[in-house]
PDB file of C-alpha atoms in Angstrom:
ATOM      1  CA  UNK A1299      87.801  90.791 103.199  1.00  0.00           C
ATOM      2  CA  UNK A1300      91.306  90.168 104.531  1.00  0.00           C
ATOM      3  CA  UNK A1301      93.650  92.664 106.167  1.00  0.00           C
ATOM      4  CA  UNK A1302      97.104  92.377 104.618  1.00  0.00           C
ATOM      5  CA  UNK A1303      98.670  95.060 106.802  1.00  0.00           C
ATOM      6  CA  UNK A1304      97.678  97.875 109.163  1.00  0.00           C
ATOM      7  CA  UNK A1305     100.222 100.469 110.269  1.00  0.00           C
ATOM      8  CA  UNK A1306      99.983 103.553 112.458  1.00  0.00           C
ATOM      9  CA  UNK A1307     100.367 106.675 110.329  1.00  0.00           C
ATOM     10  CA  UNK A1308      99.974 110.355 111.347  1.00  0.00           C
ATOM     11  CA  UNK A1309      97.744 109.350 114.257  1.00  0.00           C
ATOM     12  CA  UNK A1310      95.545 107.208 112.012  1.00  0.00           C
ATOM     13  CA  UNK A1311      95.918 103.832 110.305  1.00  0.00           C
ATOM     14  CA  UNK A1312      97.210 102.999 106.838  1.00  0.00           C
ATOM     15  CA  UNK A1313      95.813  99.621 105.865  1.00  0.00           C
ATOM     16  CA  UNK A1314      96.021  97.323 102.869  1.00  0.00           C
ATOM     17  CA  UNK A1315      93.146  94.912 102.265  1.00  0.00           C
ATOM     18  CA  UNK A1316      92.226  92.146  99.831  1.00  0.00           C
ATOM     19  CA  UNK A1317      88.839  90.764  98.843  1.00  0.00           C
ATOM     20  CA  UNK A1318      87.250  88.502  96.260  1.00  0.00           C
ATOM     21  CA  UNK A1319      85.501  90.704  93.708  1.00  0.00           C
ATOM     22  CA  UNK A1320      82.277  89.496  92.124  1.00  0.00           C
ATOM     23  CA  UNK A1321      82.581  92.258  89.517  1.00  0.00           C
ATOM     24  CA  UNK A1322      86.098  91.512  88.248  1.00  0.00           C
ATOM     25  CA  UNK A1323      86.041  87.792  89.009  1.00  0.00           C
ATOM     26  CA  UNK A1324      89.375  87.845  90.834  1.00  0.00           C
ATOM     27  CA  UNK A1325      90.947  88.979  94.088  1.00  0.00           C
ATOM     28  CA  UNK A1326      91.383  92.758  94.339  1.00  0.00           C
ATOM     29  CA  UNK A1327      93.619  94.759  96.673  1.00  0.00           C
ATOM     30  CA  UNK A1328      93.181  98.333  97.902  1.00  0.00           C
ATOM     31  CA  UNK A1329      94.788 100.709 100.359  1.00  0.00           C
ATOM     32  CA  UNK A1330      92.823 102.722 102.917  1.00  0.00           C
ATOM     33  CA  UNK A1331      94.065 105.479 105.207  1.00  0.00           C
ATOM     34  CA  UNK A1332      91.772 106.256 108.138  1.00  0.00           C
ATOM     35  CA  UNK A1333      92.481 109.433 110.145  1.00  0.00           C
ATOM     36  CA  UNK A1334      92.224 109.420 113.938  1.00  0.00           C
ATOM     37  CA  UNK A1335      88.668 110.819 113.768  1.00  0.00           C
ATOM     38  CA  UNK A1336      87.467 107.504 112.300  1.00  0.00           C
ATOM     39  CA  UNK A1337      87.865 105.934 115.754  1.00  0.00           C
ATOM     40  CA  UNK A1338      84.832 107.889 116.979  1.00  0.00           C
ATOM     41  CA  UNK A1339      82.757 108.867 113.913  1.00  0.00           C
ATOM     42  CA  UNK A1340      82.363 108.258 110.185  1.00  0.00           C
ATOM     43  CA  UNK A1341      84.711 110.456 108.155  1.00  0.00           C
ATOM     44  CA  UNK A1342      84.574 111.851 104.611  1.00  0.00           C
ATOM     45  CA  UNK A1343      86.495 109.958 101.938  1.00  0.00           C
ATOM     46  CA  UNK A1344      88.714 110.947  99.044  1.00  0.00           C
ATOM     47  CA  UNK A1345      89.263 108.407  96.270  1.00  0.00           C
ATOM     48  CA  UNK A1346      92.716 108.446  94.663  1.00  0.00           C
ATOM     49  CA  UNK A1347      92.911 106.707  91.269  1.00  0.00           C
ATOM     50  CA  UNK A1348      96.383 105.850  90.034  1.00  0.00           C
ATOM     51  CA  UNK A1349      97.886 105.799  86.556  1.00  0.00           C
ATOM     52  CA  UNK A1350      99.354 103.374  84.042  1.00  0.00           C
ATOM     53  CA  UNK A1351     101.536 100.550  85.435  1.00  0.00           C
ATOM     54  CA  UNK A1352     100.518 101.375  89.029  1.00  0.00           C
ATOM     55  CA  UNK A1353      98.958  99.235  91.749  1.00  0.00           C
ATOM     56  CA  UNK A1354      97.217 100.448  94.922  1.00  0.00           C
ATOM     57  CA  UNK A1355     100.684 100.934  96.403  1.00  0.00           C
ATOM     58  CA  UNK A1356     102.182 103.670  94.209  1.00  0.00           C
ATOM     59  CA  UNK A1357     100.122 106.617  95.402  1.00  0.00           C
ATOM     60  CA  UNK A1358      99.865 105.166  98.893  1.00  0.00           C
ATOM     61  CA  UNK A1359     103.668 105.329  99.317  1.00  0.00           C
ATOM     62  CA  UNK A1360     104.690 108.118  96.900  1.00  0.00           C
ATOM     63  CA  UNK A1361     102.015 110.840  96.937  1.00  0.00           C
ATOM     64  CA  UNK A1362     102.624 111.954 100.520  1.00  0.00           C
ATOM     65  CA  UNK A1363      98.896 112.422 100.989  1.00  0.00           C
ATOM     66  CA  UNK A1364      98.382 110.863 104.438  1.00  0.00           C
ATOM     67  CA  UNK A1365      99.891 113.760 106.355  1.00  0.00           C
ATOM     68  CA  UNK A1366      97.424 116.204 104.831  1.00  0.00           C
ATOM     69  CA  UNK A1367      94.488 113.801 105.008  1.00  0.00           C
ATOM     70  CA  UNK A1368      95.146 113.408 108.729  1.00  0.00           C
ATOM     71  CA  UNK A1369      95.245 117.183 109.150  1.00  0.00           C
ATOM     72  CA  UNK A1370      91.830 117.513 107.486  1.00  0.00           C
ATOM     73  CA  UNK A1371      90.220 114.402 109.004  1.00  0.00           C
ATOM     74  CA  UNK A1372      89.651 112.754 105.628  1.00  0.00           C
ATOM     75  CA  UNK A1373      90.029 109.091 104.642  1.00  0.00           C
ATOM     76  CA  UNK A1374      91.984 108.105 101.524  1.00  0.00           C
ATOM     77  CA  UNK A1375      91.074 105.127  99.349  1.00  0.00           C
ATOM     78  CA  UNK A1376      93.690 103.756  96.937  1.00  0.00           C
ATOM     79  CA  UNK A1377      92.145 101.172  94.566  1.00  0.00           C
ATOM     80  CA  UNK A1378      94.150  99.070  92.135  1.00  0.00           C
ATOM     81  CA  UNK A1379      94.235 100.070  88.466  1.00  0.00           C
ATOM     82  CA  UNK A1380      93.050  96.762  86.960  1.00  0.00           C
ATOM     83  CA  UNK A1381      92.097  93.177  87.717  1.00  0.00           C
ATOM     84  CA  UNK A1382      95.074  90.879  88.251  1.00  0.00           C
ATOM     85  CA  UNK A1383      95.919  87.194  88.332  1.00  0.00           C
ATOM     86  CA  UNK A1384      97.126  84.281  86.231  1.00  0.00           C
ATOM     87  CA  UNK A1385      93.674  83.854  84.647  1.00  0.00           C
ATOM     88  CA  UNK A1386      93.280  87.581  83.838  1.00  0.00           C
ATOM     89  CA  UNK A1387      94.055  88.657  80.266  1.00  0.00           C
ATOM     90  CA  UNK A1388      97.235  90.697  79.854  1.00  0.00           C
ATOM     91  CA  UNK A1389      99.461  92.205  77.185  1.00  0.00           C
ATOM     92  CA  UNK A1390     103.219  92.643  76.875  1.00  0.00           C
ATOM     93  CA  UNK A1391     102.817  96.403  76.446  1.00  0.00           C
ATOM     94  CA  UNK A1392     102.840  98.536  79.594  1.00  0.00           C
ATOM     95  CA  UNK A1393      99.774 100.512  78.480  1.00  0.00           C
ATOM     96  CA  UNK A1394      97.327  97.650  77.933  1.00  0.00           C
ATOM     97  CA  UNK A1395      96.097  94.871  80.192  1.00  0.00           C
ATOM     98  CA  UNK A1396      97.087  94.472  83.829  1.00  0.00           C
ATOM     99  CA  UNK A1397      97.975  97.850  85.302  1.00  0.00           C
ATOM    100  CA  UNK A1398      96.058  99.636  82.522  1.00  0.00           C
ATOM    101  CA  UNK A1399      92.356  99.144  83.165  1.00  0.00           C
ATOM    102  CA  UNK A1400      91.374 102.719  82.158  1.00  0.00           C
ATOM    103  CA  UNK A1401      88.440 102.639  84.615  1.00  0.00           C
ATOM    104  CA  UNK A1402      85.935 101.242  82.121  1.00  0.00           C
ATOM    105  CA  UNK A1403      83.913  98.061  81.539  1.00  0.00           C
ATOM    106  CA  UNK A1404      85.446  96.118  78.651  1.00  0.00           C
ATOM    107  CA  UNK A1405      83.051  94.593  76.138  1.00  0.00           C
ATOM    108  CA  UNK A1406      85.558  92.799  73.889  1.00  0.00           C
ATOM    109  CA  UNK A1407      87.417  89.492  74.166  1.00  0.00           C
ATOM    110  CA  UNK A1408      89.630  88.603  75.930  1.00  0.00           C
ATOM    111  CA  UNK A1409      89.139  91.555  78.292  1.00  0.00           C
ATOM    112  CA  UNK A1410      85.401  91.489  79.029  1.00  0.00           C
ATOM    113  CA  UNK A1411      85.292  88.754  81.722  1.00  0.00           C
ATOM    114  CA  UNK A1412      87.523  90.643  84.201  1.00  0.00           C
ATOM    115  CA  UNK A1413      88.074  94.226  83.050  1.00  0.00           C
ATOM    116  CA  UNK A1414      85.064  95.843  84.696  1.00  0.00           C
ATOM    117  CA  UNK A1415      86.807  98.611  86.559  1.00  0.00           C
ATOM    118  CA  UNK A1416      83.976 101.114  86.107  1.00  0.00           C
ATOM    119  CA  UNK A1417      81.558  98.914  88.025  1.00  0.00           C
ATOM    120  CA  UNK A1418      84.250  98.028  90.543  1.00  0.00           C
ATOM    121  CA  UNK A1419      85.143 101.644  91.379  1.00  0.00           C
ATOM    122  CA  UNK A1420      81.642 103.099  91.116  1.00  0.00           C
ATOM    123  CA  UNK A1421      79.625 100.311  92.785  1.00  0.00           C
ATOM    124  CA  UNK A1422      81.358  97.333  94.373  1.00  0.00           C
ATOM    125  CA  UNK A1423      84.304  98.871  96.214  1.00  0.00           C
ATOM    126  CA  UNK A1424      82.224 101.740  97.667  1.00  0.00           C
ATOM    127  CA  UNK A1425      79.794  99.156  99.098  1.00  0.00           C
ATOM    128  CA  UNK A1426      82.654  97.194 100.641  1.00  0.00           C
ATOM    129  CA  UNK A1427      84.480 100.089 102.272  1.00  0.00           C
ATOM    130  CA  UNK A1428      81.380 101.795 103.648  1.00  0.00           C
ATOM    131  CA  UNK A1429      80.124  98.492 105.089  1.00  0.00           C
ATOM    132  CA  UNK A1430      83.405  97.706 106.843  1.00  0.00           C
ATOM    133  CA  UNK A1431      84.892 101.029 107.906  1.00  0.00           C
ATOM    134  CA  UNK A1432      83.783 104.283 109.554  1.00  0.00           C
ATOM    135  CA  UNK A1433      83.216 106.199 106.301  1.00  0.00           C
ATOM    136  CA  UNK A1434      80.532 108.758 105.482  1.00  0.00           C
ATOM    137  CA  UNK A1435      79.161 107.756 102.075  1.00  0.00           C
ATOM    138  CA  UNK A1436      77.378 111.126 101.757  1.00  0.00           C
ATOM    139  CA  UNK A1437      80.731 112.926 101.735  1.00  0.00           C
ATOM    140  CA  UNK A1438      82.883 111.707  98.859  1.00  0.00           C
ATOM    141  CA  UNK A1439      85.454 113.372  96.621  1.00  0.00           C
ATOM    142  CA  UNK A1440      87.748 111.983  93.938  1.00  0.00           C
ATOM    143  CA  UNK A1441      91.183 112.680  92.477  1.00  0.00           C
ATOM    144  CA  UNK A1442      93.738 110.872  90.346  1.00  0.00           C
ATOM    145  CA  UNK A1443      96.973 111.044  88.388  1.00  0.00           C
ATOM    146  CA  UNK A1444      97.380 110.506  84.625  1.00  0.00           C
ATOM    147  CA  UNK A1445      95.147 107.538  83.701  1.00  0.00           C
ATOM    148  CA  UNK A1446      93.705 107.956  87.196  1.00  0.00           C
ATOM    149  CA  UNK A1447      92.994 111.620  86.495  1.00  0.00           C
ATOM    150  CA  UNK A1448      91.059 110.459  83.430  1.00  0.00           C
ATOM    151  CA  UNK A1449      89.110 108.058  85.636  1.00  0.00           C
ATOM    152  CA  UNK A1450      88.414 110.655  88.325  1.00  0.00           C
ATOM    153  CA  UNK A1451      87.067 113.198  85.849  1.00  0.00           C
ATOM    154  CA  UNK A1452      84.894 110.744  83.923  1.00  0.00           C
ATOM    155  CA  UNK A1453      83.429 109.254  87.100  1.00  0.00           C
ATOM    156  CA  UNK A1454      82.651 112.703  88.509  1.00  0.00           C
ATOM    157  CA  UNK A1455      80.918 113.874  85.343  1.00  0.00           C
ATOM    158  CA  UNK A1456      78.955 110.685  84.715  1.00  0.00           C
ATOM    159  CA  UNK A1457      77.837 110.274  88.332  1.00  0.00           C
ATOM    160  CA  UNK A1458      76.422 113.716  89.186  1.00  0.00           C
ATOM    161  CA  UNK A1459      75.724 114.137  92.869  1.00  0.00           C
ATOM    162  CA  UNK A1460      78.194 111.424  93.951  1.00  0.00           C
ATOM    163  CA  UNK A1461      81.314 113.539  94.499  1.00  0.00           C
ATOM    164  CA  UNK A1462      81.422 116.928  96.151  1.00  0.00           C
ATOM    165  CA  UNK A1463      84.656 117.820  94.363  1.00  0.00           C
ATOM    166  CA  UNK A1464      87.025 116.436  91.744  1.00  0.00           C
ATOM    167  CA  UNK A1465      90.673 117.113  91.014  1.00  0.00           C
ATOM    168  CA  UNK A1466      93.350 115.630  88.792  1.00  0.00           C
ATOM    169  CA  UNK A1467      97.088 115.638  88.297  1.00  0.00           C
ATOM    170  CA  UNK A1468      98.129 115.539  84.625  1.00  0.00           C
ATOM    171  CA  UNK A1469      95.017 113.669  83.473  1.00  0.00           C
ATOM    172  CA  UNK A1470      94.720 111.918  80.121  1.00  0.00           C
ATOM    173  CA  UNK A1471      92.367 114.640  79.002  1.00  0.00           C
ATOM    174  CA  UNK A1472      91.208 113.543  75.541  1.00  0.00           C
ATOM    175  CA  UNK A1473      91.862 109.801  75.143  1.00  0.00           C
ATOM    176  CA  UNK A1474      89.673 109.440  72.048  1.00  0.00           C
ATOM    177  CA  UNK A1475      92.247 111.566  70.184  1.00  0.00           C
ATOM    178  CA  UNK A1476      95.420 110.177  71.787  1.00  0.00           C
ATOM    179  CA  UNK A1477      97.528 107.038  71.582  1.00  0.00           C
ATOM    180  CA  UNK A1478      96.851 106.811  75.324  1.00  0.00           C
ATOM    181  CA  UNK A1479      93.225 106.017  74.649  1.00  0.00           C
ATOM    182  CA  UNK A1480      92.576 105.029  71.057  1.00  0.00           C
ATOM    183  CA  UNK A1481      94.665 101.871  71.372  1.00  0.00           C
ATOM    184  CA  UNK A1482      93.057 100.851  74.659  1.00  0.00           C
ATOM    185  CA  UNK A1483      89.489 101.818  73.722  1.00  0.00           C
ATOM    186  CA  UNK A1484      89.745  99.802  70.512  1.00  0.00           C
ATOM    187  CA  UNK A1485      90.936  96.775  72.478  1.00  0.00           C
ATOM    188  CA  UNK A1486      88.479  97.081  75.370  1.00  0.00           C
ATOM    189  CA  UNK A1487      85.409  98.621  73.703  1.00  0.00           C
ATOM    190  CA  UNK A1488      85.717  97.799  69.998  1.00  0.00           C
ATOM    191  CA  UNK A1489      85.797  99.888  66.836  1.00  0.00           C
ATOM    192  CA  UNK A1490      82.672 101.996  67.459  1.00  0.00           C
ATOM    193  CA  UNK A1491      84.171 105.333  68.456  1.00  0.00           C
ATOM    194  CA  UNK A1492      80.821 106.669  69.662  1.00  0.00           C
ATOM    195  CA  UNK A1493      81.049 104.209  72.564  1.00  0.00           C
ATOM    196  CA  UNK A1494      84.358 105.751  73.587  1.00  0.00           C
ATOM    197  CA  UNK A1495      82.901 109.165  74.370  1.00  0.00           C
ATOM    198  CA  UNK A1496      81.642 108.178  77.817  1.00  0.00           C
ATOM    199  CA  UNK A1497      85.289 107.794  78.807  1.00  0.00           C
ATOM    200  CA  UNK A1498      86.633 111.040  77.378  1.00  0.00           C
ATOM    201  CA  UNK A1499      86.827 113.907  79.885  1.00  0.00           C
ATOM    202  CA  UNK A1500      86.944 116.587  77.202  1.00  0.00           C
ATOM    203  CA  UNK A1501      83.805 115.282  75.514  1.00  0.00           C
ATOM    204  CA  UNK A1502      81.989 114.961  78.854  1.00  0.00           C
ATOM    205  CA  UNK A1503      83.043 118.462  79.865  1.00  0.00           C
ATOM    206  CA  UNK A1504      81.717 119.884  76.602  1.00  0.00           C
ATOM    207  CA  UNK A1505      78.429 117.995  76.897  1.00  0.00           C
ATOM    208  CA  UNK A1506      77.664 117.980  80.621  1.00  0.00           C
ATOM    209  CA  UNK A1507      80.301 119.668  82.764  1.00  0.00           C
ATOM    210  CA  UNK A1508      80.748 118.953  86.461  1.00  0.00           C
ATOM    211  CA  UNK A1509      78.204 119.713  89.162  1.00  0.00           C
ATOM    212  CA  UNK A1510      80.962 120.761  91.569  1.00  0.00           C
ATOM    213  CA  UNK A1511      84.212 122.678  91.384  1.00  0.00           C
ATOM    214  CA  UNK A1512      87.172 121.215  89.521  1.00  0.00           C
ATOM    215  CA  UNK A1513      90.910 121.577  90.208  1.00  0.00           C
ATOM    216  CA  UNK A1514      93.452 120.352  87.651  1.00  0.00           C
ATOM    217  CA  UNK A1515      97.224 120.704  87.851  1.00  0.00           C
ATOM    218  CA  UNK A1516      99.389 119.957  84.810  1.00  0.00           C
ATOM    219  CA  UNK A1517     103.167 120.115  84.680  1.00  0.00           C
ATOM    220  CA  UNK A1518     104.287 122.472  81.908  1.00  0.00           C
ATOM    221  CA  UNK A1519     107.361 120.325  81.149  1.00  0.00           C
ATOM    222  CA  UNK A1520     105.512 117.002  81.355  1.00  0.00           C
ATOM    223  CA  UNK A1521     107.208 114.599  78.946  1.00  0.00           C
ATOM    224  CA  UNK A1522     103.798 113.216  77.911  1.00  0.00           C
ATOM    225  CA  UNK A1523     101.990 116.454  77.038  1.00  0.00           C
ATOM    226  CA  UNK A1524     101.204 115.341  73.480  1.00  0.00           C
ATOM    227  CA  UNK A1525      99.528 112.197  74.813  1.00  0.00           C
ATOM    228  CA  UNK A1526      97.660 113.961  77.627  1.00  0.00           C
ATOM    229  CA  UNK A1527      96.224 116.793  75.464  1.00  0.00           C
ATOM    230  CA  UNK A1528      95.564 119.186  78.388  1.00  0.00           C
ATOM    231  CA  UNK A1529      94.698 122.087  76.082  1.00  0.00           C
ATOM    232  CA  UNK A1530      91.571 120.251  74.865  1.00  0.00           C
ATOM    233  CA  UNK A1531      90.160 119.939  78.385  1.00  0.00           C
ATOM    234  CA  UNK A1532      91.151 123.485  79.348  1.00  0.00           C
ATOM    235  CA  UNK A1533      89.321 124.832  76.299  1.00  0.00           C
ATOM    236  CA  UNK A1534      86.267 122.706  77.103  1.00  0.00           C
ATOM    237  CA  UNK A1535      86.199 124.091  80.655  1.00  0.00           C
ATOM    238  CA  UNK A1536      86.287 127.628  79.273  1.00  0.00           C
ATOM    239  CA  UNK A1537      83.502 126.954  76.759  1.00  0.00           C
ATOM    240  CA  UNK A1538      81.407 125.328  79.483  1.00  0.00           C
ATOM    241  CA  UNK A1539      82.256 128.108  81.962  1.00  0.00           C
ATOM    242  CA  UNK A1540      83.024 125.320  84.406  1.00  0.00           C
ATOM    243  CA  UNK A1541      83.683 126.580  87.953  1.00  0.00           C
ATOM    244  CA  UNK A1542      87.204 125.615  88.924  1.00  0.00           C
ATOM    245  CA  UNK A1543      90.824 125.985  87.889  1.00  0.00           C
ATOM    246  CA  UNK A1544      93.178 124.480  85.317  1.00  0.00           C
ATOM    247  CA  UNK A1545      96.755 125.343  86.283  1.00  0.00           C
ATOM    248  CA  UNK A1546      99.920 124.856  84.222  1.00  0.00           C
ATOM    249  CA  UNK A1547     102.780 124.483  86.685  1.00  0.00           C
ATOM    250  CA  UNK A1548     106.116 125.715  85.317  1.00  0.00           C
ATOM    251  CA  UNK A1549     109.032 123.287  85.497  1.00  0.00           C
ATOM    252  CA  UNK A1550     107.085 120.221  86.652  1.00  0.00           C
ATOM    253  CA  UNK A1551     107.023 116.862  84.853  1.00  0.00           C
ATOM    254  CA  UNK A1552     104.779 113.792  85.107  1.00  0.00           C
ATOM    255  CA  UNK A1553     106.379 112.211  88.171  1.00  0.00           C
ATOM    256  CA  UNK A1554     105.234 111.752  91.754  1.00  0.00           C
ATOM    257  CA  UNK A1555     107.517 114.658  92.712  1.00  0.00           C
ATOM    258  CA  UNK A1556     104.951 116.770  90.875  1.00  0.00           C
ATOM    259  CA  UNK A1557     102.083 115.093  92.738  1.00  0.00           C
ATOM    260  CA  UNK A1558     103.822 115.527  96.112  1.00  0.00           C
ATOM    261  CA  UNK A1559     104.348 119.213  95.413  1.00  0.00           C
ATOM    262  CA  UNK A1560     100.656 119.991  94.978  1.00  0.00           C
ATOM    263  CA  UNK A1561      98.896 117.296  97.021  1.00  0.00           C
ATOM    264  CA  UNK A1562      98.542 119.642 100.053  1.00  0.00           C
ATOM    265  CA  UNK A1563      96.525 122.105  97.952  1.00  0.00           C
ATOM    266  CA  UNK A1564      94.374 119.324  96.526  1.00  0.00           C
ATOM    267  CA  UNK A1565      93.621 117.924  99.996  1.00  0.00           C
ATOM    268  CA  UNK A1566      92.674 121.392 101.235  1.00  0.00           C
ATOM    269  CA  UNK A1567      90.466 121.880  98.151  1.00  0.00           C
ATOM    270  CA  UNK A1568      88.625 118.613  98.788  1.00  0.00           C
ATOM    271  CA  UNK A1569      88.421 119.079 102.562  1.00  0.00           C
ATOM    272  CA  UNK A1570      86.645 122.399 102.097  1.00  0.00           C
ATOM    273  CA  UNK A1571      83.999 120.704  99.941  1.00  0.00           C
ATOM    274  CA  UNK A1572      83.715 117.600 102.112  1.00  0.00           C
ATOM    275  CA  UNK A1573      83.256 119.412 105.420  1.00  0.00           C
ATOM    276  CA  UNK A1574      81.001 122.139 104.030  1.00  0.00           C
TER     277      UNK A1574
END
């Protein structure tokens, strides 16, 4: 692992690191904010998964999360959204290929050799960060925005016991029924739609639910509402009687201004679960 940069931030350290990934078969980059408490003891960690077109850097610089993470003594991990490199398959469209990994393991050509983001986020990167930094692997939570909200919810529901809490900002809530999902699942996973269900938060909520509380914020004037399908997930939470909250926020769109506005509440929500 190589440190690309380390900068003092709210009494802690915001770092950017690179490593050769055995899972994706290419170099991967991630951001990590460590609060001051990490100098003396392992600290809880909150994973932040980003959305379409993003790298590790978008949320790291735009979400404004470090201030609140420092206040609560929580580390923030900002993974990349896909494998990258000259030898990694890509597509001219913004919503497929590099920057659009959808947090799954691809099974189809030409994506399968590198697009193994499920294994990377759920197995390899956790091993790397807990082995190299003062992080408490027993205290994890996860959040994300848009495609990253989809990833956060599906990881939390398919890995019961891993995360003490899960939240999302404007998640792609029902990708099996949306153009932000059907296109990518067909490319990455093939034509068998039954195989897509493991990556659909609405289906997983209906079938299994979450073993912890859930917090979801959705902008009511989000320009992508028809693609996100928030009503499907909200209805599934009601049918499941899932503990948590799904909040429609009047006047907010899909941007990082929306994320910045509610990130303090999400950090407080996760900190309560992580320090319990």
